[in-house]
CSV table of C-alpha atoms and ligand atoms in Angstrom, one decimal:
chain,number,residue,atom,x,y,z
A,88,MET,CA,68.5,-227.3,36.9
A,89,GLN,CA,67.0,-228.7,33.7
A,90,ALA,CA,65.0,-226.4,31.5
A,91,GLY,CA,62.9,-227.1,28.5
A,92,LEU,CA,59.7,-227.2,26.7
A,93,GLU,CA,56.8,-228.6,28.7
A,94,SER,CA,54.2,-228.1,26.0
A,95,LEU,CA,53.4,-226.1,22.9
A,96,GLY,CA,50.3,-224.6,21.2
A,97,ILE,CA,49.6,-223.3,17.7
A,98,ALA,CA,47.1,-220.9,16.4
A,99,VAL,CA,46.4,-220.1,12.7
A,100,PRO,CA,43.7,-218.1,11.0
A,101,PRO,CA,40.7,-220.1,9.8
A,102,THR,CA,41.4,-219.1,6.2
A,103,TYR,CA,44.2,-219.5,3.6
A,104,VAL,CA,45.0,-219.0,-0.1
A,105,GLU,CA,46.2,-221.8,-2.4
A,106,LEU,CA,49.5,-220.6,-3.9
A,107,ALA,CA,48.7,-222.3,-7.2
A,108,GLU,CA,45.6,-220.0,-7.4
A,109,LEU,CA,47.7,-216.9,-6.4
A,110,ALA,CA,50.3,-217.8,-9.1
A,111,LYS,CA,47.6,-218.0,-11.8
A,112,ALA,CA,46.2,-214.6,-10.7
A,113,ARG,CA,49.7,-213.1,-10.9
A,114,GLY,CA,50.5,-214.6,-14.3
A,115,VAL,CA,53.2,-216.8,-12.8
A,116,ALA,CA,53.7,-220.5,-13.4
A,117,PRO,CA,52.3,-222.3,-10.3
A,118,GLY,CA,55.5,-224.4,-10.1
A,119,LYS,CA,57.4,-221.2,-9.1
A,120,TYR,CA,55.5,-220.8,-5.9
A,121,VAL,CA,54.7,-224.5,-5.1
A,122,ASP,CA,58.1,-226.0,-6.1
A,123,GLY,CA,60.3,-223.0,-6.5
A,124,LEU,CA,59.5,-221.6,-3.1
A,125,GLY,CA,58.2,-224.7,-1.5
A,126,VAL,CA,54.9,-223.4,-0.2
A,127,THR,CA,51.5,-224.9,-1.0
A,128,ARG,CA,49.1,-222.7,1.1
A,129,MET,CA,49.5,-219.4,2.8
A,130,ALA,CA,47.5,-218.5,5.9
A,131,VAL,CA,45.6,-215.2,5.6
A,132,PRO,CA,44.0,-213.7,8.7
A,133,LEU,CA,40.5,-212.3,8.6
A,134,VAL,CA,40.3,-208.5,9.3
A,135,GLU,CA,39.2,-209.0,12.9
A,136,GLU,CA,42.2,-211.2,13.8
A,137,ASP,CA,45.5,-209.7,15.0
A,138,THR,CA,48.7,-210.8,16.8
A,139,VAL,CA,46.9,-210.6,20.2
A,140,THR,CA,44.1,-213.0,19.3
A,141,LEU,CA,46.5,-215.4,17.6
A,142,ALA,CA,48.9,-215.3,20.6
A,143,ALA,CA,46.2,-215.9,23.1
A,144,ARG,CA,44.7,-218.8,21.2
A,145,ALA,CA,48.1,-220.5,20.9
A,146,ALA,CA,48.8,-220.0,24.6
A,147,ARG,CA,45.4,-221.5,25.6
A,148,MET,CA,46.4,-224.7,23.6
A,149,ALA,CA,49.8,-224.9,25.3
A,150,MET,CA,48.4,-224.3,28.8
A,151,GLU,CA,45.6,-226.8,28.4
A,152,ALA,CA,48.0,-229.5,27.0
A,153,ALA,CA,50.1,-229.2,30.2
A,154,GLY,CA,47.2,-228.7,32.6
A,155,CYS,CA,48.8,-225.3,33.5
A,156,THR,CA,46.8,-222.8,35.4
A,157,ALA,CA,47.1,-219.0,35.3
A,158,GLU,CA,48.7,-219.1,38.8
A,159,ASP,CA,51.5,-221.4,37.4
A,160,VAL,CA,52.8,-218.7,35.0
A,161,GLY,CA,55.5,-216.4,36.3
A,162,MET,CA,56.7,-214.9,33.1
A,163,LEU,CA,54.8,-214.1,29.8
A,164,VAL,CA,56.8,-212.8,26.8
A,165,VAL,CA,55.4,-212.2,23.3
A,166,GLY,CA,58.0,-212.1,20.6
A,167,THR,CA,56.6,-210.2,17.6
A,168,GLU,CA,57.5,-207.8,14.8
A,169,THR,CA,53.9,-207.0,14.0
A,170,ALA,CA,52.7,-205.6,17.3
A,171,VAL,CA,49.5,-203.6,17.7
A,172,ASP,CA,50.8,-200.5,19.5
A,173,HIS,CA,54.0,-198.5,19.6
A,174,SER,CA,54.1,-198.7,23.4
A,175,LYS,CA,51.6,-201.1,25.0
A,176,PRO,CA,52.9,-204.6,24.4
A,177,VAL,CA,50.9,-207.4,22.8
A,178,SER,CA,51.7,-209.4,26.0
A,179,SER,CA,49.6,-207.1,28.2
A,180,TYR,CA,46.5,-207.7,26.1
A,181,VAL,CA,47.3,-211.5,26.2
A,182,GLN,CA,47.7,-211.4,29.9
A,183,GLY,CA,44.2,-209.9,30.2
A,184,LEU,CA,42.7,-212.5,27.9
A,185,LEU,CA,44.4,-215.4,29.7
A,186,GLY,CA,43.6,-214.0,33.1
A,187,LEU,CA,47.2,-214.3,34.3
A,188,THR,CA,47.9,-213.0,37.8
A,189,THR,CA,49.5,-209.6,38.6
A,190,ARG,CA,52.5,-211.5,40.0
A,191,CYS,CA,53.9,-212.1,36.5
A,192,ARG,CA,56.7,-210.5,34.5
A,193,VAL,CA,55.0,-209.5,31.3
A,194,PHE,CA,56.7,-207.9,28.3
A,195,GLU,CA,57.2,-208.0,24.5
A,196,THR,CA,60.4,-208.6,22.5
A,197,LYS,CA,61.3,-207.5,19.0
A,198,HIS,CA,64.1,-208.5,16.7
A,199,ALA,CA,62.4,-209.4,13.4
A,200,CYS,CA,61.9,-213.2,13.4
A,201,TYR,CA,64.5,-213.7,16.2
A,202,GLY,CA,62.3,-212.0,18.9
A,203,GLY,CA,60.7,-215.2,20.2
A,204,THR,CA,64.0,-217.0,20.4
A,205,ALA,CA,65.5,-214.2,22.4
A,206,ALA,CA,62.6,-214.6,24.8
A,207,LEU,CA,62.9,-218.4,24.9
A,208,LEU,CA,66.7,-218.3,25.7
A,209,LEU,CA,66.0,-215.8,28.5
A,210,ALA,CA,63.3,-217.9,29.9
A,211,MET,CA,65.5,-221.0,30.0
A,212,ASP,CA,68.1,-219.1,31.9
A,213,TRP,CA,65.4,-217.8,34.3
A,214,VAL,CA,64.3,-221.4,35.0
A,215,ARG,CA,67.9,-222.8,35.2
A,216,SER,CA,69.0,-220.1,37.6
A,217,GLY,CA,66.3,-221.0,40.1
A,218,SER,CA,64.8,-217.5,39.9
A,219,ALA,CA,61.6,-219.0,38.6
A,220,LYS,CA,61.0,-220.8,41.9
A,221,GLY,CA,58.9,-223.5,40.2
A,222,LYS,CA,56.8,-221.1,38.0
A,223,LYS,CA,56.6,-221.5,34.3
A,224,ALA,CA,57.4,-219.1,31.5
A,225,LEU,CA,55.0,-218.7,28.6
A,226,ILE,CA,56.8,-217.6,25.5
A,227,ILE,CA,54.6,-216.7,22.5
A,228,CYS,CA,55.7,-216.0,19.0
A,229,SER,CA,52.9,-214.2,17.1
A,230,ASP,CA,53.0,-212.5,13.7
A,231,ILE,CA,51.1,-211.6,10.6
A,232,ALA,CA,53.6,-211.5,7.7
A,233,ARG,CA,52.7,-209.0,5.1
A,234,TYR,CA,54.6,-207.8,2.0
A,235,GLY,CA,51.8,-206.4,-0.1
A,236,VAL,CA,49.9,-207.5,-3.2
A,237,GLY,CA,51.9,-208.0,-6.3
A,238,THR,CA,55.3,-207.8,-4.7
A,239,PRO,CA,57.9,-210.7,-5.0
A,240,GLY,CA,57.4,-211.3,-1.3
A,241,GLU,CA,53.6,-211.8,-1.7
A,242,PRO,CA,53.8,-215.6,-1.9
A,243,THR,CA,55.9,-215.7,1.2
A,244,GLN,CA,53.3,-214.2,3.5
A,245,GLY,CA,51.5,-216.1,6.3
A,246,ALA,CA,50.1,-215.6,9.8
A,247,GLY,CA,50.1,-217.6,13.0
A,248,ALA,CA,51.3,-218.0,16.6
A,249,VAL,CA,53.3,-220.6,18.5
A,250,ALA,CA,53.2,-220.7,22.3
A,251,LEU,CA,56.0,-222.4,24.2
A,252,LEU,CA,55.6,-223.4,27.8
A,253,VAL,CA,59.1,-223.4,29.4
A,254,SER,CA,59.7,-225.0,32.8
A,255,ASP,CA,61.8,-227.4,34.8
A,256,GLN,CA,59.6,-230.2,33.6
A,257,PRO,CA,60.7,-230.6,29.9
A,258,LYS,CA,58.1,-233.1,28.7
A,259,LEU,CA,58.8,-232.3,25.0
A,260,LEU,CA,62.4,-231.1,24.7
A,261,ALA,CA,65.3,-230.5,27.1
A,262,PHE,CA,67.5,-227.7,25.8
A,263,GLU,CA,71.3,-228.3,26.1
A,264,THR,CA,72.8,-225.8,28.5
A,265,GLY,CA,75.6,-223.7,27.0
A,266,LYS,CA,75.2,-225.2,23.6
A,267,THR,CA,74.2,-222.1,21.6
A,268,GLY,CA,76.0,-220.2,18.9
A,269,ALA,CA,75.0,-216.6,18.2
A,270,TYR,CA,75.7,-214.5,15.2
A,271,ALA,CA,74.7,-210.8,14.8
A,272,LYS,CA,75.5,-208.3,12.1
A,273,ASP,CA,74.0,-204.9,11.1
A,274,VAL,CA,72.5,-205.5,7.6
A,275,MET,CA,69.6,-204.0,5.7
A,276,ASP,CA,68.0,-207.2,4.3
A,277,PHE,CA,64.5,-206.8,5.6
A,278,TRP,CA,62.8,-204.2,7.7
A,279,ARG,CA,59.5,-202.3,8.1
A,280,PRO,CA,59.7,-198.5,8.5
A,281,LEU,CA,57.3,-197.0,11.1
A,282,TYR,CA,55.1,-195.5,8.4
A,283,SER,CA,54.5,-198.9,6.6
A,284,LYS,CA,52.2,-201.9,7.1
A,285,ASP,CA,54.2,-203.8,4.5
A,286,ALA,CA,57.7,-205.2,5.1
A,287,VAL,CA,60.5,-203.9,2.8
A,288,VAL,CA,62.9,-206.5,1.7
A,289,ASP,CA,65.9,-206.9,-0.5
A,290,GLY,CA,64.8,-210.4,-1.3
A,291,HIS,CA,67.9,-212.1,-2.8
A,292,TYR,CA,70.2,-210.3,-0.5
A,293,SER,CA,68.1,-211.4,2.5
A,294,VAL,CA,68.7,-215.0,1.4
A,295,GLN,CA,72.5,-214.4,1.4
A,296,CYS,CA,72.3,-212.7,4.9
A,297,TYR,CA,70.4,-215.7,6.2
A,298,LEU,CA,73.1,-218.1,4.9
A,299,ASP,CA,75.9,-216.0,6.3
A,300,ALA,CA,74.3,-215.9,9.7
A,301,LEU,CA,73.7,-219.7,9.6
A,302,GLU,CA,77.4,-220.3,8.9
A,303,GLY,CA,78.4,-218.0,11.7
A,304,ALA,CA,76.0,-219.4,14.2
A,305,TYR,CA,76.8,-223.0,13.2
A,306,LYS,CA,80.5,-222.4,13.7
A,307,ALA,CA,79.9,-220.6,17.0
A,308,TYR,CA,77.8,-223.6,18.2
A,309,GLN,CA,80.6,-226.0,17.5
A,310,GLU,CA,83.0,-223.9,19.5
A,311,ALA,CA,80.5,-223.6,22.4
A,312,ALA,CA,79.8,-227.4,22.3
A,313,GLU,CA,83.6,-228.1,22.3
A,314,ASP,CA,83.0,-231.3,20.5
A,315,ALA,CA,84.4,-230.6,17.0
A,316,GLY,CA,86.5,-233.3,15.3
A,317,GLY,CA,85.7,-236.9,15.6
A,318,GLU,CA,84.3,-239.2,12.8
A,319,GLY,CA,81.7,-238.3,10.3
A,320,MET,CA,80.0,-235.1,9.4
A,321,TYR,CA,79.2,-232.8,12.3
A,322,SER,CA,75.5,-232.4,11.3
A,323,ASP,CA,75.0,-236.1,11.5
A,324,ARG,CA,75.1,-235.7,15.2
A,325,PHE,CA,71.6,-234.4,14.9
A,326,ALA,CA,68.6,-236.6,14.2
A,327,ALA,CA,66.9,-233.6,12.7
A,328,LEU,CA,67.7,-230.0,11.8
A,329,VAL,CA,65.0,-227.4,12.1
A,330,TYR,CA,65.6,-224.1,10.3
A,331,HIS,CA,63.8,-220.8,10.3
A,332,VAL,CA,61.4,-221.2,7.4
A,333,PRO,CA,60.4,-218.1,5.5
A,334,TYR,CA,59.5,-220.5,2.7
A,335,GLY,CA,60.4,-224.2,2.4
A,336,LYS,CA,63.1,-223.7,-0.3
A,337,MET,CA,65.0,-221.5,2.2
A,338,SER,CA,65.4,-224.6,4.5
A,339,ARG,CA,66.7,-226.6,1.5
A,340,LYS,CA,69.3,-223.8,0.8
A,341,ALA,CA,70.2,-223.7,4.5
A,342,HIS,CA,70.7,-227.5,4.7
A,343,ARG,CA,72.7,-227.5,1.5
A,344,HIS,CA,75.0,-224.9,3.0
A,345,ILE,CA,75.5,-226.7,6.3
A,346,ARG,CA,76.3,-230.0,4.6
A,347,THR,CA,78.7,-228.3,2.2
A,348,LEU,CA,80.4,-226.7,5.2
A,349,ASP,CA,80.6,-230.3,6.6
A,350,GLY,CA,82.3,-231.4,3.4
A,351,ASP,CA,79.4,-233.4,2.0
A,352,LYS,CA,79.7,-233.9,-1.7
A,353,GLU,CA,76.0,-234.7,-2.0
A,354,PRO,CA,74.6,-232.0,0.2
A,355,ASP,CA,71.0,-232.6,-0.8
A,356,ALA,CA,71.0,-236.4,-0.1
A,357,SER,CA,70.2,-236.1,3.6
A,358,PHE,CA,67.5,-233.4,3.2
A,359,ASP,CA,64.4,-235.6,3.3
A,360,ARG,CA,65.7,-237.5,6.3
A,361,LEU,CA,67.0,-234.6,8.4
A,362,VAL,CA,64.7,-231.8,7.3
A,363,GLY,CA,61.6,-233.1,5.5
A,364,PRO,CA,59.2,-233.7,8.4
A,365,SER,CA,59.8,-230.2,9.8
A,366,LEU,CA,58.4,-228.6,6.6
A,367,MET,CA,55.1,-230.4,6.4
A,368,LEU,CA,53.1,-227.9,8.5
A,369,PRO,CA,55.0,-224.7,7.4
A,370,SER,CA,54.2,-225.6,3.7
A,371,GLN,CA,50.5,-225.2,4.6
A,372,VAL,CA,50.9,-221.9,6.5
A,373,GLY,CA,53.7,-219.8,5.0
A,374,ASN,CA,56.0,-217.5,6.9
A,375,ILE,CA,54.9,-216.6,10.4
A,376,TYR,CA,58.0,-214.7,11.2
A,377,THR,CA,58.9,-215.3,14.9
A,378,GLY,CA,57.0,-218.5,15.1
A,379,SER,CA,58.3,-220.0,11.8
A,380,MET,CA,61.1,-222.2,13.3
A,381,TYR,CA,58.8,-223.3,16.1
A,382,LEU,CA,56.0,-224.3,13.7
A,383,ALA,CA,58.7,-226.3,12.0
A,384,LEU,CA,59.7,-227.9,15.3
A,385,ALA,CA,56.0,-228.8,16.0
A,386,SER,CA,55.9,-230.2,12.5
A,387,LEU,CA,58.9,-232.4,13.1
A,388,LEU,CA,57.4,-233.8,16.4
A,389,SER,CA,54.0,-234.2,14.9
A,390,CYS,CA,54.9,-235.6,11.4
A,391,SER,CA,58.2,-237.6,11.8
A,392,ARG,CA,57.8,-241.3,11.5
A,393,GLU,CA,61.1,-241.9,13.2
A,394,ASP,CA,61.2,-242.4,17.0
A,395,LEU,CA,63.2,-239.4,18.1
A,396,THR,CA,63.2,-240.2,21.8
A,397,GLY,CA,66.6,-239.3,23.4
A,398,LYS,CA,67.9,-237.9,20.1
A,399,ARG,CA,69.3,-234.5,19.5
A,400,VAL,CA,67.7,-231.8,17.3
A,401,GLY,CA,69.5,-228.8,15.9
A,402,LEU,CA,67.6,-225.5,15.8
A,403,PHE,CA,68.5,-222.4,13.7
A,404,SER,CA,66.6,-219.2,14.3
A,405,TYR,CA,67.2,-216.1,12.1
A,406,GLY,CA,66.0,-212.6,12.5
A,407,SER,CA,66.8,-210.1,9.8
A,408,GLY,CA,68.7,-207.1,10.6
A,409,SER,CA,70.3,-209.4,11.9
A,410,CYS,CA,70.7,-211.8,14.8
A,411,ALA,CA,70.7,-215.6,14.6
A,412,GLU,CA,71.2,-218.5,17.0
A,413,PHE,CA,72.0,-222.2,16.5
A,414,PHE,CA,71.1,-224.3,19.5
A,415,SER,CA,70.1,-227.8,20.4
A,416,ALA,CA,67.7,-229.9,22.4
A,417,VAL,CA,67.1,-233.5,23.2
A,418,VAL,CA,63.6,-235.1,22.5
A,419,GLN,CA,61.9,-236.4,25.6
A,420,PRO,CA,60.0,-239.7,25.9
A,421,GLU,CA,56.3,-239.4,24.8
A,422,ALA,CA,57.1,-236.0,23.2
A,423,GLN,CA,55.9,-237.1,19.7
A,424,ALA,CA,52.7,-238.6,21.1
A,425,ARG,CA,52.0,-235.5,23.1
A,426,VAL,CA,52.4,-233.2,20.0
A,427,LYS,CA,50.4,-235.6,17.8
A,428,ALA,CA,47.6,-235.5,20.3
A,429,LEU,CA,47.2,-231.7,19.6
A,430,GLY,CA,45.7,-232.6,16.2
A,431,LEU,CA,47.7,-229.9,14.4
A,432,GLU,CA,47.3,-231.4,10.9
A,433,ASN,CA,43.5,-231.6,11.5
A,434,LEU,CA,43.6,-228.0,12.6
A,435,LEU,CA,45.0,-227.0,9.3
A,436,GLU,CA,42.7,-229.2,7.3
A,437,LYS,CA,39.6,-227.5,8.9
A,438,ARG,CA,40.5,-224.1,7.4
A,439,ARG,CA,38.6,-222.5,4.5
A,440,ALA,CA,40.1,-221.5,1.2
A,441,LEU,CA,39.7,-217.9,0.1
A,442,SER,CA,39.3,-216.9,-3.5
A,443,ILE,CA,41.9,-214.4,-4.7
A,444,PRO,CA,39.3,-211.5,-4.8
A,445,GLU,CA,38.4,-212.3,-1.2
A,446,TYR,CA,42.0,-212.3,-0.2
A,447,GLU,CA,42.7,-209.0,-2.0
A,448,ALA,CA,39.7,-207.4,-0.2
A,449,ILE,CA,41.0,-208.5,3.1
A,450,MET,CA,44.5,-207.1,2.3
A,451,ALA,CA,42.9,-203.7,1.3
A,452,ALA,CA,40.7,-203.7,4.5
A,453,ARG,CA,43.7,-204.5,6.7
A,454,GLU,CA,45.6,-201.6,5.1
A,455,LYS,CA,43.1,-199.2,6.7
A,456,LEU,CA,42.9,-201.0,10.1
A,457,ASP,CA,45.0,-198.8,12.4
A,458,ASP,CA,44.4,-195.5,10.7
A,459,LYS,CA,43.8,-192.7,13.1
A,460,PRO,CA,40.0,-192.2,13.4
A,461,ALA,CA,38.4,-188.9,12.1
A,462,GLU,CA,37.8,-186.3,14.8
A,463,GLU,CA,34.1,-187.1,15.0
A,464,THR,CA,34.7,-190.7,15.8
A,465,ALA,CA,37.4,-190.1,18.3
A,466,GLY,CA,36.7,-191.1,21.9
A,467,GLU,CA,35.8,-194.7,22.2
A,468,GLY,CA,37.0,-195.3,18.7
A,469,PHE,CA,40.3,-193.6,19.4
A,470,ARG,CA,41.4,-196.8,21.2
A,471,TYR,CA,43.2,-199.5,19.3
A,472,GLN,CA,40.5,-200.8,17.0
A,473,GLY,CA,41.1,-204.5,17.4
A,474,THR,CA,40.9,-204.3,21.2
A,475,ARG,CA,37.2,-204.3,21.4
A,476,ASP,CA,36.9,-207.6,19.6
A,477,HIS,CA,39.7,-209.5,21.3
A,478,LYS,CA,37.4,-211.1,23.9
A,479,ARG,CA,34.8,-212.2,21.3
A,480,ILE,CA,37.4,-213.7,19.0
A,481,TYR,CA,39.3,-215.4,21.8
A,482,ALA,CA,36.1,-216.9,23.2
A,483,ARG,CA,35.5,-218.9,20.0
B,592,CAA,N1,59.0,-224.1,-11.5
B,592,CAA,C1,59.8,-224.4,-10.4
B,592,CAA,N2,60.7,-223.5,-9.9
B,592,CAA,C2,60.7,-222.3,-10.4
B,592,CAA,C3,59.9,-221.9,-11.4
B,592,CAA,C4,59.0,-222.9,-12.0
B,592,CAA,N3,58.1,-222.6,-13.0
B,592,CAA,N4,60.1,-220.6,-11.7
B,592,CAA,C5,61.1,-220.2,-10.8
B,592,CAA,N5,61.4,-221.2,-10.0
B,592,CAA,C6,62.3,-221.2,-8.9
B,592,CAA,C7,63.6,-220.4,-9.1
B,592,CAA,O1,64.6,-221.1,-9.8
B,592,CAA,C8,64.0,-220.1,-7.7
B,592,CAA,O2,64.7,-221.2,-7.1
B,592,CAA,P1,66.1,-221.1,-6.5
B,592,CAA,O3,66.0,-220.1,-5.4
B,592,CAA,O4,66.4,-222.5,-6.0
B,592,CAA,O5,67.0,-220.6,-7.5
B,592,CAA,C9,62.7,-219.9,-7.0
B,592,CAA,O6,61.7,-220.5,-7.8
B,592,CAA,C10,62.3,-218.5,-6.7
B,592,CAA,O7,62.5,-217.8,-7.9
B,592,CAA,P2,63.1,-216.3,-7.9
B,592,CAA,O8,64.3,-216.2,-7.1
B,592,CAA,O9,63.1,-215.8,-9.3
B,592,CAA,O10,61.9,-215.5,-7.1
B,592,CAA,P3,61.7,-214.0,-6.8
B,592,CAA,O11,62.8,-213.2,-7.3
B,592,CAA,O12,60.3,-213.6,-7.3
B,592,CAA,O13,61.7,-213.9,-5.2
B,592,CAA,C11,62.2,-214.2,-2.9
B,592,CAA,C12,62.0,-214.9,-4.3
B,592,CAA,C13,63.4,-213.4,-3.0
B,592,CAA,C14,62.4,-215.3,-1.9
B,592,CAA,C15,61.0,-213.4,-2.6
B,592,CAA,O14,59.8,-214.2,-2.5
B,592,CAA,C16,61.1,-212.6,-1.4
B,592,CAA,O15,61.7,-211.5,-1.4
B,592,CAA,N6,60.6,-213.1,-0.2
B,592,CAA,C17,60.7,-212.4,1.1
B,592,CAA,C18,62.1,-212.4,1.7
B,592,CAA,C19,62.5,-213.7,2.3
B,592,CAA,O16,61.6,-214.5,2.7
B,592,CAA,N7,63.8,-213.9,2.5
B,592,CAA,C20,64.3,-215.1,3.2
B,592,CAA,C21,65.6,-214.8,3.9
B,592,CAA,S1,65.3,-213.5,5.2
B,592,CAA,C22,64.4,-214.3,6.4
B,592,CAA,O17,64.4,-215.5,6.5
B,592,CAA,C23,63.7,-213.5,7.4
B,592,CAA,C24,62.3,-213.5,7.1
B,592,CAA,O18,61.5,-214.4,7.6
B,592,CAA,C25,61.7,-212.5,6.2
């Protein structure tokens, strides 16, 4: 049975920071952030927003786009590395907000930025096996990326969610069965200890780990696809390559690496053609961890001027720690028109710019968000603080 992406939805906070402004405030040349890292704007969530509200809003867009009702969904998985509770999954809160039925498998997955991909691959096998019995899987990648004020990672923050509706009616993308290459290795490149709100990262090492994983997954994909050899460069079999995008420059490094492996003497020459359109939306949002590669995919389908119908797209998902996967899908007729109709570029244009002091105040307030309440305010307040506002924020 065919399995693929029937629709998608995106949610971003209504506010962002201009990276040129942030650079000035940090005494750094704006070119370092904008050109050196390849990010123009970074989404910053207001204090009231969390991974639950982002996830639910993205899911609503994906469901509305497909005319999908709550009864149609048989599986809901949220991939996140910035959950709101040590035990209760984000997916349960989202199930409540979306009004999904009790006849639904609902859970959360975590593996850094790979958590959503793990869920997506599982959902595809669920559909292909026939176990879904015509139901759809809602896979949501939702995160708030936070490194902390003044750290090297600060300009690579972001926030947002991407919802993927997976079914036997792939109106956007049909994933190629068996064509996946995985690579996993125990490394300490990026992590977030239980005591910390901010991620800890060995920045330059994390870039190397990403590239090692890309190489391993790309080679594993070629073995799985059993189509090595032949004429031309292997990566030219793809009409586009969509990489995990912690920041735009990382995609350039990734592409350069793949093309060098292919034997290309001018590894940057194909970058604009094969990768450029996938970076247009991410450059306005920043890193959204689990959703980053899927935002890049949405960007490709929304912004590419080329007719991609019937063409193959290569996808590379990387989660620090690490696990990575290179897999592929074929673009379906009308997919680009359907994604364009979501108005994603307009959604980003409508946001409000925060001043640097406003952004810093939000960061400071978020730092305190999940602190255990004082004894006298325990009781109602002892529940997760964001929960009480979920319905109001989601209702907007
Ligand atoms: N004009 C133009 N470019 C400039 C410039 C200027 N004025 N000044 C510097 N640059 C360029 C540099 O040459 C460099 O480019 P190259 O990488 O091509 O050499 C780029 O700007 C960045 O400069 P630095 O390497 O000096 O920057 P840094 O040391 O401050 O930190 C970083 C960069 C390591 C990416 C840091 O932002 C970081 O730690 N980010 C978080 C970790 C991360 O995103 N890692 C990615 C791989 S892991 C992953 O993908 C999982 C995940 O989502 C986290």
